Amino acid sequence: MMSATSSHLEALEALYKALTFLEKQTLPVPTRAALNNAKRQLQNLRNALESPPQPGTDRLAALYRVSQSLGASLKLDEVLTQVMDSVIQLTGAERGFLMLLDRQSGELSLRAARNIQQENLQQEDMKVSHTVIQSVIQSGEGVVTTNAQSDPRFAGQESVVFYALRSVMCAPLKARGRVIGVIYVDNRAQSGIFGEEDLNLLNAFAGQAAIAIENAQLYTQTDRALAARVAELETLSRVDQDLNAQLDLERVVELTRQWALRGTQARNCWIILLNDEDELRFAPAQPPALPEDIVSFLTTPRASADLLHLPAREDHPALCLATLVHNRQTVGGILIAGEKNIEPAARQFLKRLADRAAAAVQNARLYQAVEAANEAKSQFVSIVTHELRIPLTSIKGYTDLIRQGVVGPITEQQTEFLNVIANNVERMSRLISDLSDISRIERGKLRLEPSHFSLPERVEETINSLRHKLEEKGQTISTELDTSLPQVYADPNRVVQVLTNLISNAWKYTPEGGRILVRAYPLDGKVQVEVQDNGIGISEEDQKKLFTQFFRSESPAVREQTGWGLGLNVTRKLVEIMGGEIGFQSELGKGSTFWFTLPVEPAPST
Ligand code: ADP
């Protein structure tokens, strides 16, 4: 260490006095600020000369102190700056640099550069001896030179000559036996600043600093990995929401493709769908270069999602395939292409995406199959009902002619038999008409002819058409139709059909002598219609199945009546397509009330 002579101190004192004298003069503001600054620097210099850094125990104590405080932070940049300031403070160097080695590339990068005023240095101040640094990295040993200009080890080196380097000291940062970087300090103007003792100190300090740096690096890596994982989980939860909301196969495929592109930053993505015959379908189109490996990987049976990564080659870019496996069945794959090899993080994302997409693809496929089966069923019903209607019409026509005696006299027994035929033809034609209504509604082919009309007239018309049957059973039917009832907006013929179904049920499922009441009143901007009976009622268990196709109660009172269990299903569908709702209250043994609503105005077009 340079020692302060009394002549140095005297010169400083004289300068300080001169500045103090000048300060008393009237001066422009910038000059006064410069004066103040100069005085402060002189004071620092005087302090440094009067009490230079102490060798031995004092410096060890200082080393201990800074080493202790090093472990306090886990932020890498904070740790690095702290290391450099401590080094300069301990060694009395003019400038200090800290460089870290990149583990993968082996490149050295400057991470902290500080001067004695604890200021950051700029890149242009990086005039350091690369020879010294390289020799430290290679040997793992520290280096000190009192005067690089005359040191035979470095004197000829370009950087030493060019930057006029003199006192240089460099120590390796070693953590767990591995050099992770170097600390380099120097003083360009003066020689003889550092000695072996300083190097020992720097080595000891570098050992501590390396551990603190590595801890901070590990922490940063873990922190980053955690943040990346959290971000990925957020993305995947959005993927789940998106995919679960879709049953349309084309949409599921396109959403998966978009998410794959977004989540992996790949250049291109294709979704491949595989059917039971191992035929491939590509979206958006077959990729131009499809290596055979991809196809064989995809068609090899596997129990769960798997990844295939093909590095870029002359005939194809880097490719990564994640298979879509659902319930041990491969339903397809997600294929991405990138310029360079696909990063491990992107591959992992692709696999997780594939796990989610597999279920969505399979669900959408099943849904498509169900839709197709439904469509086929509706078509079948529509054809059959059409074909049955023609022969039934002729059976009905000829039976009526014979019954009327048009083709000759008939006996009483023949009349009886002909009545049985007519009743069964009537049953058949009701079934055909219900089935064809259901199939038309399901295929969206039922055409309504809605208009404004007065409901009471239609209620009366319906009752009149059924009056004969009601009287036969000794049942009374009455109405309570609100006088202020507004006109409804619906298809009048379909409203009569609904009323007929409900009043017929009341008639069928109410014993002889029972009472039926039809009520209608305005409610919440609509008209509510109720058909009430005091008949057999419906058990709670049966109530859950009401309105489903072909449901009929097992109770003998129901089974002795004819019916197909389609009337309520058709009724509900008709009410709903006319913009109303339907419901009921019932108690076993006491009776039932079926109600429905009808709009008074057309629904606003959306
Ligand atoms: P169907 O009358 O041809 O059996 P519906 O679809 O009209 O078919 O009715 C389904 C079932 O609901 C009936 O079989 C019966 O069990 C029950 N049900 C319907 N209306 C009534 C009612 N008013 N009272 C008691 N049970 C009824």
XYZ file of C-alpha atoms and ligand atoms in Angstrom:
633
model
C 0.000 0.000 0.000
C 1.155 3.496 -0.715
C 2.022 5.358 2.531
C 1.103 9.032 3.083
C 4.089 11.382 3.509
C 3.861 14.588 5.461
C 4.672 16.565 2.305
C 1.589 15.107 0.580
C -0.572 16.146 3.493
C 0.951 19.629 3.571
C 0.298 20.156 -0.126
C -3.318 19.047 0.384
C -3.711 21.400 3.327
C -2.429 24.355 1.273
C -4.794 23.533 -1.578
C -7.725 23.186 0.801
C -6.978 26.619 2.306
C -6.767 28.192 -1.127
C -10.174 26.776 -2.011
C -11.676 27.998 1.265
C -10.316 31.465 0.519
C -11.775 31.447 -2.956
C -15.135 30.318 -1.601
C -15.450 33.589 0.320
C -15.399 35.605 -2.917
C -18.524 36.481 -4.907
C -18.782 33.665 -7.441
C -21.270 32.519 -10.080
C -23.376 29.527 -8.923
C -21.729 26.852 -11.202
C -18.235 27.945 -10.083
C -19.266 27.715 -6.440
C -20.676 24.215 -6.983
C -17.429 23.124 -8.664
C -15.459 24.559 -5.743
C -17.553 22.668 -3.232
C -17.068 19.455 -5.146
C -13.297 19.958 -5.299
C -13.179 20.607 -1.546
C -15.095 17.419 -0.869
C -12.742 15.374 -3.027
C -9.726 16.909 -1.279
C -11.238 16.024 2.086
C -11.744 12.404 0.967
C -8.150 12.243 -0.209
C -6.890 13.688 3.080
C -8.916 11.119 5.041
C -7.541 8.338 2.895
C -3.945 9.518 3.334
C -4.292 9.966 7.066
C -5.843 6.541 7.695
C -4.964 4.150 4.856
C -6.596 0.680 4.838
C -4.862 -1.365 7.565
C -3.166 -4.620 6.765
C -3.778 -7.562 9.055
C -6.465 -7.785 11.690
C -8.438 -4.639 10.719
C -8.832 -5.794 7.153
C -9.770 -9.306 8.204
C -12.452 -7.816 10.410
C -13.665 -5.741 7.448
C -13.622 -8.875 5.283
C -15.657 -10.713 7.876
C -18.176 -7.854 8.029
C -18.743 -7.618 4.292
C -18.864 -11.403 3.875
C -21.580 -11.510 6.482
C -23.695 -8.839 4.821
C -23.303 -10.555 1.443
C -25.625 -13.391 2.328
C -28.422 -10.962 3.205
C -29.682 -10.391 -0.353
C -30.813 -12.893 -2.952
C -31.150 -10.348 -5.759
C -28.261 -11.019 -8.113
C -27.625 -7.454 -9.263
C -27.709 -6.161 -5.709
C -25.240 -8.847 -4.600
C -22.858 -8.091 -7.492
C -22.734 -4.332 -6.804
C -22.254 -4.997 -3.122
C -19.363 -7.363 -3.921
C -17.615 -4.790 -6.070
C -17.985 -1.940 -3.578
C -16.617 -4.171 -0.831
C -13.647 -5.202 -2.970
C -12.706 -1.612 -3.740
C -13.106 -0.676 -0.096
C -10.930 -3.606 1.047
C -8.143 -3.267 -1.482
C -8.035 0.461 -2.131
C -8.285 -0.166 -5.881
C -9.268 2.560 -8.332
C -11.753 0.452 -10.305
C -13.206 -3.007 -10.065
C -14.956 -5.339 -12.491
C -16.914 -8.487 -11.906
C -17.429 -10.897 -14.747
C -19.449 -14.092 -14.824
C -18.993 -17.103 -17.079
C -22.041 -18.345 -18.934
C -22.413 -22.010 -18.014
C -23.633 -23.098 -21.438
C -21.695 -20.913 -23.879
C -18.557 -20.417 -21.729
C -18.651 -16.718 -22.607
C -17.564 -14.129 -20.103
C -19.913 -11.222 -19.507
C -19.408 -8.078 -17.469
C -21.975 -7.988 -14.667
C -20.740 -5.143 -12.392
C -18.212 -2.358 -12.840
C -17.634 0.192 -10.088
C -15.111 2.910 -9.257
C -13.881 4.256 -5.953
C -16.732 6.812 -5.818
C -19.163 3.865 -5.929
C -20.303 4.869 -9.408
C -21.121 2.418 -12.170
C -18.601 2.415 -14.996
C -19.578 2.472 -18.644
C -18.659 -0.091 -21.252
C -15.973 2.246 -22.674
C -14.133 2.089 -19.338
C -13.647 -1.646 -19.851
C -9.956 -1.288 -20.504
C -8.825 -4.450 -18.729
C -6.166 -7.047 -19.303
C -7.843 -9.990 -20.988
C -4.637 -11.995 -20.679
C -4.726 -11.696 -16.898
C -8.401 -12.636 -16.797
C -7.989 -15.653 -19.095
C -5.038 -16.966 -17.121
C -7.082 -16.742 -13.901
C -10.032 -18.603 -15.454
C -7.802 -21.328 -16.840
C -5.610 -21.866 -13.789
C -8.293 -21.132 -11.181
C -5.598 -19.169 -9.288
C -5.518 -15.454 -8.496
C -2.955 -13.110 -10.093
C -1.367 -9.901 -8.806
C 1.102 -7.695 -10.575
C 2.627 -4.636 -8.999
C 3.500 -3.203 -12.383
C 2.119 -4.936 -15.437
C 4.243 -2.778 -17.710
C 7.425 -4.424 -16.447
C 5.979 -7.819 -15.410
C 7.491 -10.394 -17.788
C 4.228 -12.381 -17.705
C 2.131 -9.559 -19.184
C 4.388 -6.720 -20.378
C 4.138 -7.610 -24.074
C 0.344 -8.054 -24.086
C -1.579 -5.674 -26.299
C -4.170 -4.616 -23.700
C -1.476 -4.005 -21.051
C 0.501 -1.792 -23.395
C -2.456 -0.125 -25.025
C -4.354 0.752 -21.857
C -1.100 1.509 -19.930
C -2.105 -0.870 -17.123
C 0.046 -0.943 -13.991
C -1.347 -2.373 -10.720
C -3.651 -5.270 -11.553
C -5.193 -7.938 -9.323
C -7.606 -10.677 -10.380
C -9.148 -13.519 -8.362
C -11.364 -16.372 -9.488
C -14.925 -16.697 -8.228
C -15.119 -20.384 -7.347
C -18.265 -22.079 -6.173
C -18.267 -25.803 -5.425
C -14.882 -26.197 -7.134
C -16.013 -24.557 -10.385
C -14.856 -21.160 -11.672
C -18.054 -19.132 -12.209
C -16.324 -15.794 -12.969
C -13.611 -13.371 -11.867
C -13.137 -10.218 -9.840
C -10.675 -7.850 -11.448
C -9.355 -4.662 -9.792
C -6.701 -2.234 -10.974
C -5.079 1.116 -10.727
C -3.885 2.411 -14.035
C -1.935 5.418 -12.864
C 0.168 3.963 -10.131
C 2.340 0.905 -9.721
C 2.875 -1.012 -6.503
C -0.664 -0.563 -5.173
C -1.312 -4.302 -4.517
C 0.836 -6.977 -2.913
C 0.592 -10.734 -2.257
C -1.220 -9.983 0.961
C -3.916 -8.100 -0.957
C -4.304 -11.037 -3.296
C -4.820 -13.382 -0.333
C -7.503 -11.054 0.935
C -9.162 -10.821 -2.474
C -9.045 -14.629 -2.863
C -10.654 -15.135 0.522
C -13.305 -12.573 -0.282
C -13.926 -13.990 -3.767
C -14.573 -17.396 -2.174
C -17.349 -15.910 -0.037
C -18.702 -13.757 -2.838
C -18.898 -16.725 -5.248
C -21.185 -18.587 -2.870
C -23.426 -15.534 -2.436
C -23.531 -15.066 -6.235
C -24.360 -18.702 -6.864
C -27.110 -18.634 -4.262
C -28.580 -15.525 -5.849
C -28.325 -17.138 -9.316
C -30.039 -20.297 -8.117
C -32.716 -18.232 -6.436
C -33.282 -16.169 -9.578
C -33.476 -19.334 -11.677
C -35.938 -20.963 -9.272
C -37.916 -17.767 -9.081
C -38.044 -17.519 -12.869
C -38.921 -21.189 -13.264
C -41.721 -20.752 -10.744
C -43.044 -17.636 -12.488
C -42.937 -19.481 -15.835
C -44.825 -22.442 -14.338
C -47.476 -20.168 -12.834
C -47.870 -18.392 -16.198
C -48.201 -21.782 -17.908
C -50.838 -22.946 -15.426
C -52.809 -19.763 -16.051
C -52.600 -20.362 -19.797
C -53.677 -23.985 -19.394
C -56.652 -22.994 -17.283
C -57.726 -20.616 -20.067
C -57.210 -23.455 -22.564
C -59.485 -25.674 -20.422
C -62.193 -23.037 -20.324
C -61.985 -22.514 -24.079
C -61.980 -26.183 -24.988
C -64.631 -27.270 -22.486
C -67.038 -24.721 -23.897
C -66.827 -26.327 -27.360
C -68.544 -29.350 -28.823
C -67.933 -28.361 -32.412
C -65.030 -30.434 -33.743
C -63.800 -27.837 -36.228
C -63.726 -25.174 -33.482
C -61.923 -27.494 -31.047
C -59.286 -28.230 -33.704
C -58.770 -24.551 -34.528
C -58.626 -23.500 -30.855
C -56.035 -26.201 -30.124
C -53.976 -25.034 -33.097
C -54.081 -21.402 -31.947
C -53.119 -22.300 -28.390
C -50.254 -24.491 -29.604
C -48.867 -21.638 -31.726
C -49.253 -19.129 -28.917
C -47.857 -21.344 -26.162
C -44.808 -22.659 -28.037
C -43.967 -19.721 -30.328
C -43.717 -22.302 -33.108
C -43.689 -21.159 -36.714
C -46.385 -23.573 -37.830
C -48.875 -25.976 -36.348
C -51.079 -28.751 -37.705
C -53.714 -30.778 -35.934
C -53.873 -34.367 -37.119
C -57.028 -36.417 -36.567
C -56.822 -40.184 -36.674
C -59.881 -42.375 -37.256
C -60.422 -46.048 -36.372
C -59.023 -47.088 -39.764
C -55.772 -45.182 -39.041
C -56.627 -42.638 -41.717
C -55.150 -39.186 -41.115
C -56.920 -35.865 -41.561
C -54.886 -32.644 -41.309
C -55.972 -29.144 -40.319
C -55.465 -26.704 -41.926
C -53.841 -28.881 -44.679
C -51.223 -31.600 -44.905
C -47.752 -30.211 -44.027
C -45.405 -30.073 -47.040
C -42.694 -32.304 -45.564
C -44.052 -35.053 -43.354
C -41.358 -37.521 -42.284
C -42.450 -41.156 -42.128
C -41.422 -41.183 -38.406
C -44.354 -38.893 -37.619
C -46.924 -41.193 -39.187
C -45.541 -44.348 -37.588
C -45.271 -42.668 -34.178
C -48.866 -41.549 -34.461
C -50.235 -44.920 -35.497
C -48.343 -46.913 -32.849
C -50.819 -47.730 -30.057
C -49.925 -46.080 -26.730
C -51.602 -45.698 -23.353
C -51.004 -42.012 -22.746
C -49.894 -38.806 -24.510
C -46.323 -38.968 -25.822
C -43.824 -36.671 -27.528
C -41.621 -37.112 -30.604
C -38.965 -34.469 -31.291
C -37.170 -34.424 -34.653
C -34.297 -31.901 -34.939
C -34.155 -29.869 -38.156
C -32.751 -31.705 -41.203
C -32.216 -30.844 -44.833
C -35.606 -32.183 -45.878
C -37.670 -30.855 -42.952
C -37.609 -28.180 -40.219
C -37.445 -28.994 -36.505
C -40.655 -30.873 -35.659
C -42.345 -31.893 -32.456
C -45.402 -34.149 -32.285
C -47.589 -34.636 -29.212
C -50.084 -37.465 -29.513
C -53.702 -36.925 -28.497
C -54.580 -39.982 -26.425
C -57.947 -40.421 -24.735
C -58.884 -43.554 -22.771
C -55.842 -45.374 -24.221
C -56.940 -44.546 -27.747
C -54.904 -42.260 -30.007
C -57.341 -39.821 -31.581
C -54.707 -37.654 -33.285
C -51.745 -35.398 -32.666
C -50.511 -31.808 -32.506
C -47.521 -31.191 -34.767
C -45.446 -28.019 -34.526
C -42.543 -26.821 -36.663
C -39.803 -24.343 -35.764
C -36.626 -22.959 -37.364
C -34.344 -24.281 -34.667
C -34.849 -27.210 -32.327
C -38.029 -26.985 -30.285
C -37.099 -25.854 -26.751
C -37.806 -28.260 -23.837
C -40.242 -25.754 -22.271
C -42.231 -25.582 -25.539
C -42.285 -29.384 -25.772
C -43.607 -29.696 -22.240
C -46.317 -27.146 -22.961
C -47.304 -29.068 -26.081
C -47.684 -32.271 -24.074
C -49.854 -30.596 -21.461
C -51.963 -29.011 -24.173
C -52.322 -32.427 -25.849
C -53.628 -33.920 -22.578
C -56.397 -31.347 -22.532
C -57.175 -31.286 -26.235
C -57.478 -35.104 -26.444
C -60.595 -35.140 -24.244
C -62.100 -32.149 -26.073
C -61.489 -33.745 -29.512
C -63.016 -37.031 -28.388
C -66.060 -35.315 -26.830
C -66.634 -33.264 -29.972
C -66.369 -36.423 -32.080
C -68.849 -38.293 -29.908
C -71.168 -35.310 -30.059
C -70.880 -35.281 -33.829
C -71.709 -38.998 -33.919
C -74.746 -38.492 -31.645
C -75.936 -35.615 -33.809
C -75.557 -37.725 -36.936
C -77.469 -40.626 -35.310
C -80.197 -38.230 -34.204
C -80.486 -36.809 -37.688
C -80.647 -40.322 -39.147
C -83.391 -41.248 -36.656
C -85.431 -38.140 -37.483
C -85.101 -38.859 -41.177
C -86.133 -42.465 -40.680
C -89.207 -41.404 -38.663
C -90.119 -38.848 -41.272
C -89.954 -41.433 -44.086
C -91.829 -44.115 -42.134
C -94.621 -41.801 -40.980
C -95.089 -40.542 -44.505
C -95.244 -44.086 -45.919
C -97.677 -45.267 -43.204
C -100.064 -42.370 -43.637
C -101.102 -43.379 -47.173
C -102.251 -46.986 -46.436
C -103.885 -45.816 -43.171
C -105.939 -43.244 -45.037
C -107.203 -45.913 -47.408
C -107.967 -48.391 -44.562
C -109.908 -45.630 -42.780
C -111.738 -44.625 -45.948
C -112.860 -48.164 -46.908
C -113.813 -49.047 -43.307
C -116.046 -45.968 -43.158
C -117.667 -46.895 -46.524
C -118.447 -50.448 -45.355
C -119.693 -49.166 -41.990
C -122.077 -46.789 -43.741
C -123.501 -49.745 -45.732
C -122.438 -48.255 -49.070
C -121.318 -51.667 -50.370
C -124.229 -53.618 -48.957
C -125.948 -54.392 -45.691
C -123.760 -55.440 -42.707
C -124.586 -57.411 -39.581
C -124.357 -56.082 -36.040
C -121.254 -58.149 -35.389
C -119.614 -56.827 -38.535
C -120.375 -53.252 -37.336
C -118.723 -54.085 -34.020
C -115.590 -55.422 -35.763
C -115.463 -52.433 -38.081
C -115.627 -50.109 -35.026
C -112.587 -51.887 -33.559
C -110.731 -51.373 -36.851
C -111.735 -47.678 -36.937
C -110.568 -47.148 -33.306
C -107.195 -48.725 -33.993
C -106.752 -46.774 -37.198
C -107.483 -43.647 -35.158
C -104.797 -44.688 -32.587
C -102.301 -45.372 -35.348
C -102.911 -42.064 -37.046
C -102.467 -40.190 -33.730
C -99.140 -41.955 -33.234
C -98.038 -41.106 -36.757
C -99.017 -37.492 -36.380
C -97.189 -37.162 -32.998
C -94.062 -38.859 -34.393
C -94.014 -36.708 -37.458
C -94.455 -33.537 -35.355
C -91.545 -34.563 -33.117
C -89.301 -35.333 -36.059
C -90.197 -32.060 -37.771
C -89.568 -30.033 -34.624
C -86.236 -31.790 -34.010
C -85.088 -31.127 -37.545
C -86.257 -27.513 -37.312
C -88.724 -28.217 -40.138
C -91.986 -27.450 -38.312
C -93.521 -24.371 -39.874
C -95.684 -22.247 -37.578
C -98.315 -19.845 -38.831
C -98.573 -17.427 -35.938
C -101.143 -14.626 -35.689
C -102.962 -12.541 -33.080
C -106.177 -14.291 -32.051
C -108.682 -14.531 -29.241
C -108.065 -17.534 -27.005
C -111.565 -18.128 -25.514
C -112.961 -19.067 -28.939
C -110.275 -21.717 -29.431
C -110.893 -23.080 -25.941
C -114.610 -23.415 -26.695
C -113.873 -25.030 -30.064
C -111.617 -27.620 -28.409
C -114.086 -28.394 -25.659
C -116.871 -28.857 -28.209
C -114.824 -31.352 -30.190
C -114.285 -33.411 -27.019
C -117.694 -32.856 -25.417
C -119.080 -36.178 -26.636
C -116.289 -38.178 -24.967
C -116.598 -36.139 -21.743
C -120.328 -36.707 -21.569
C -119.899 -40.430 -22.170
C -117.834 -40.525 -18.974
C -120.264 -38.304 -17.069
C -117.574 -35.661 -16.592
C -118.344 -31.955 -16.253
C -116.136 -29.366 -17.889
C -116.227 -25.657 -17.069
C -114.176 -22.591 -18.003
C -112.953 -19.471 -16.206
C -111.725 -17.157 -18.911
C -110.722 -13.682 -17.779
C -112.802 -11.033 -19.529
C -109.780 -8.735 -19.834
C -107.798 -11.462 -21.590
C -105.610 -9.930 -24.317
C -105.239 -11.590 -27.693
C -102.378 -14.062 -27.858
C -99.733 -14.304 -30.571
C -99.273 -17.948 -31.614
C -100.267 -20.556 -34.205
C -104.028 -21.076 -33.498
C -104.094 -24.647 -34.855
C -101.130 -25.635 -32.703
C -102.747 -24.015 -29.646
C -105.848 -26.155 -30.289
C -103.554 -29.200 -30.547
C -101.991 -28.341 -27.162
C -105.392 -27.782 -25.532
C -106.708 -31.037 -27.045
C -103.767 -33.019 -25.634
C -104.156 -31.573 -22.139
C -107.967 -31.838 -21.976
C -107.828 -35.376 -23.443
C -105.361 -36.382 -20.715
C -107.615 -34.847 -18.054
C -110.506 -36.833 -19.545
C -108.477 -40.073 -19.762
C -106.928 -39.891 -16.298
C -110.021 -38.727 -14.384
C -112.597 -41.340 -13.336
C -116.231 -41.167 -14.345
C -118.150 -38.205 -12.933
C -114.961 -36.167 -12.482
C -114.595 -32.388 -12.932
C -112.374 -30.548 -15.374
C -111.756 -26.799 -15.327
C -110.052 -24.692 -18.019
C -108.814 -21.338 -16.773
C -107.007 -18.481 -18.606
C -105.746 -15.178 -17.243
C -103.032 -12.589 -17.992
C -99.753 -13.097 -16.104
C -96.477 -11.166 -16.362
C -97.145 -9.869 -19.854
C -98.279 -13.293 -21.134
C -101.424 -15.350 -20.966
C -101.471 -18.360 -18.659
C -103.786 -21.282 -19.462
C -104.538 -24.043 -16.944
C -106.275 -27.401 -17.322
C -107.254 -28.753 -13.915
C -108.727 -32.160 -13.121
C -109.651 -34.064 -9.955
C -108.389 -37.347 -11.404
C -105.844 -39.993 -10.454
C -102.916 -37.550 -10.023
C -99.235 -38.387 -10.649
C -96.810 -39.950 -8.126
C -93.659 -37.984 -7.238
C -91.503 -40.606 -8.919
C -93.495 -40.369 -12.171
C -93.437 -36.567 -12.049
C -89.650 -36.659 -12.663
C -90.154 -38.513 -15.962
C -93.091 -36.519 -17.256
C -92.614 -34.914 -20.718
C -90.020 -37.529 -21.804
C -90.789 -39.505 -24.964
C -92.784 -42.739 -24.526
C -93.192 -42.263 -20.765
C -96.405 -43.730 -19.366
C -97.083 -44.397 -15.714
C -97.086 -48.061 -14.664
C -100.278 -47.516 -12.664
C -103.194 -49.720 -13.850
C -105.466 -46.659 -14.094
C -103.115 -45.308 -16.772
C -102.467 -48.618 -18.491
C -106.185 -49.270 -19.074
C -106.263 -46.146 -21.258
C -104.855 -46.164 -24.767
C -101.831 -43.972 -25.490
C -98.226 -43.886 -26.669
C -96.622 -41.556 -24.133
C -95.862 -38.942 -26.797
C -98.611 -36.350 -26.210
C -96.916 -34.368 -23.424
C -93.562 -34.412 -25.225
C -95.108 -32.941 -28.362
C -97.139 -30.487 -26.261
C -94.036 -29.159 -24.500
C -92.129 -28.793 -27.773
C -95.027 -26.912 -29.375
C -95.479 -24.540 -26.413
C -91.759 -23.793 -26.346
C -91.408 -23.075 -30.054
C -94.352 -20.703 -29.766
C -92.393 -18.788 -27.097
C -94.198 -20.115 -23.986
C -93.481 -22.309 -21.001
C -95.188 -25.354 -19.592
C -95.482 -26.968 -16.147
C -97.795 -28.801 -13.749
C -98.758 -29.451 -10.142
C -100.100 -32.835 -9.169
C -100.903 -34.932 -6.151
C -101.455 -38.666 -6.356
C -105.129 -39.519 -5.859
C -106.258 -35.882 -5.835
C -105.750 -34.551 -9.344
C -103.451 -32.551 -11.606
C -103.198 -29.078 -13.042
C -101.223 -28.624 -16.267
C -100.443 -25.008 -17.228
C -98.778 -23.263 -20.165
C -98.151 -19.682 -21.203
C -98.501 -17.932 -24.546
C -96.982 -14.627 -25.665
C -99.186 -11.698 -26.617
C -96.665 -10.210 -29.056
C -94.077 -11.669 -31.459
C -90.648 -12.236 -29.864
C -88.290 -9.314 -30.634
C -85.970 -10.409 -33.445
C -82.356 -10.754 -32.236
P -100.325 -40.820 -23.037
O -101.496 -40.110 -22.465
O -100.497 -41.231 -24.448
O -99.849 -41.937 -22.167
P -98.887 -38.392 -22.533
O -97.516 -37.985 -22.996
O -99.991 -37.464 -22.858
O -99.097 -39.807 -23.099
O -98.820 -38.574 -20.980
C -97.745 -39.302 -20.403
C -98.120 -39.862 -19.056
O -98.319 -38.805 -18.117
C -99.445 -40.592 -19.027
O -99.302 -41.906 -19.468
C -99.793 -40.507 -17.559
O -99.081 -41.461 -16.838
C -99.320 -39.114 -17.189
N -100.355 -38.083 -17.283
C -100.506 -37.144 -18.250
N -101.549 -36.337 -17.968
C -102.084 -36.758 -16.798
C -103.165 -36.321 -15.980
N -103.957 -35.296 -16.311
N -103.398 -37.022 -14.839
C -102.644 -38.057 -14.488
N -101.611 -38.504 -15.218
C -101.337 -37.874 -16.350
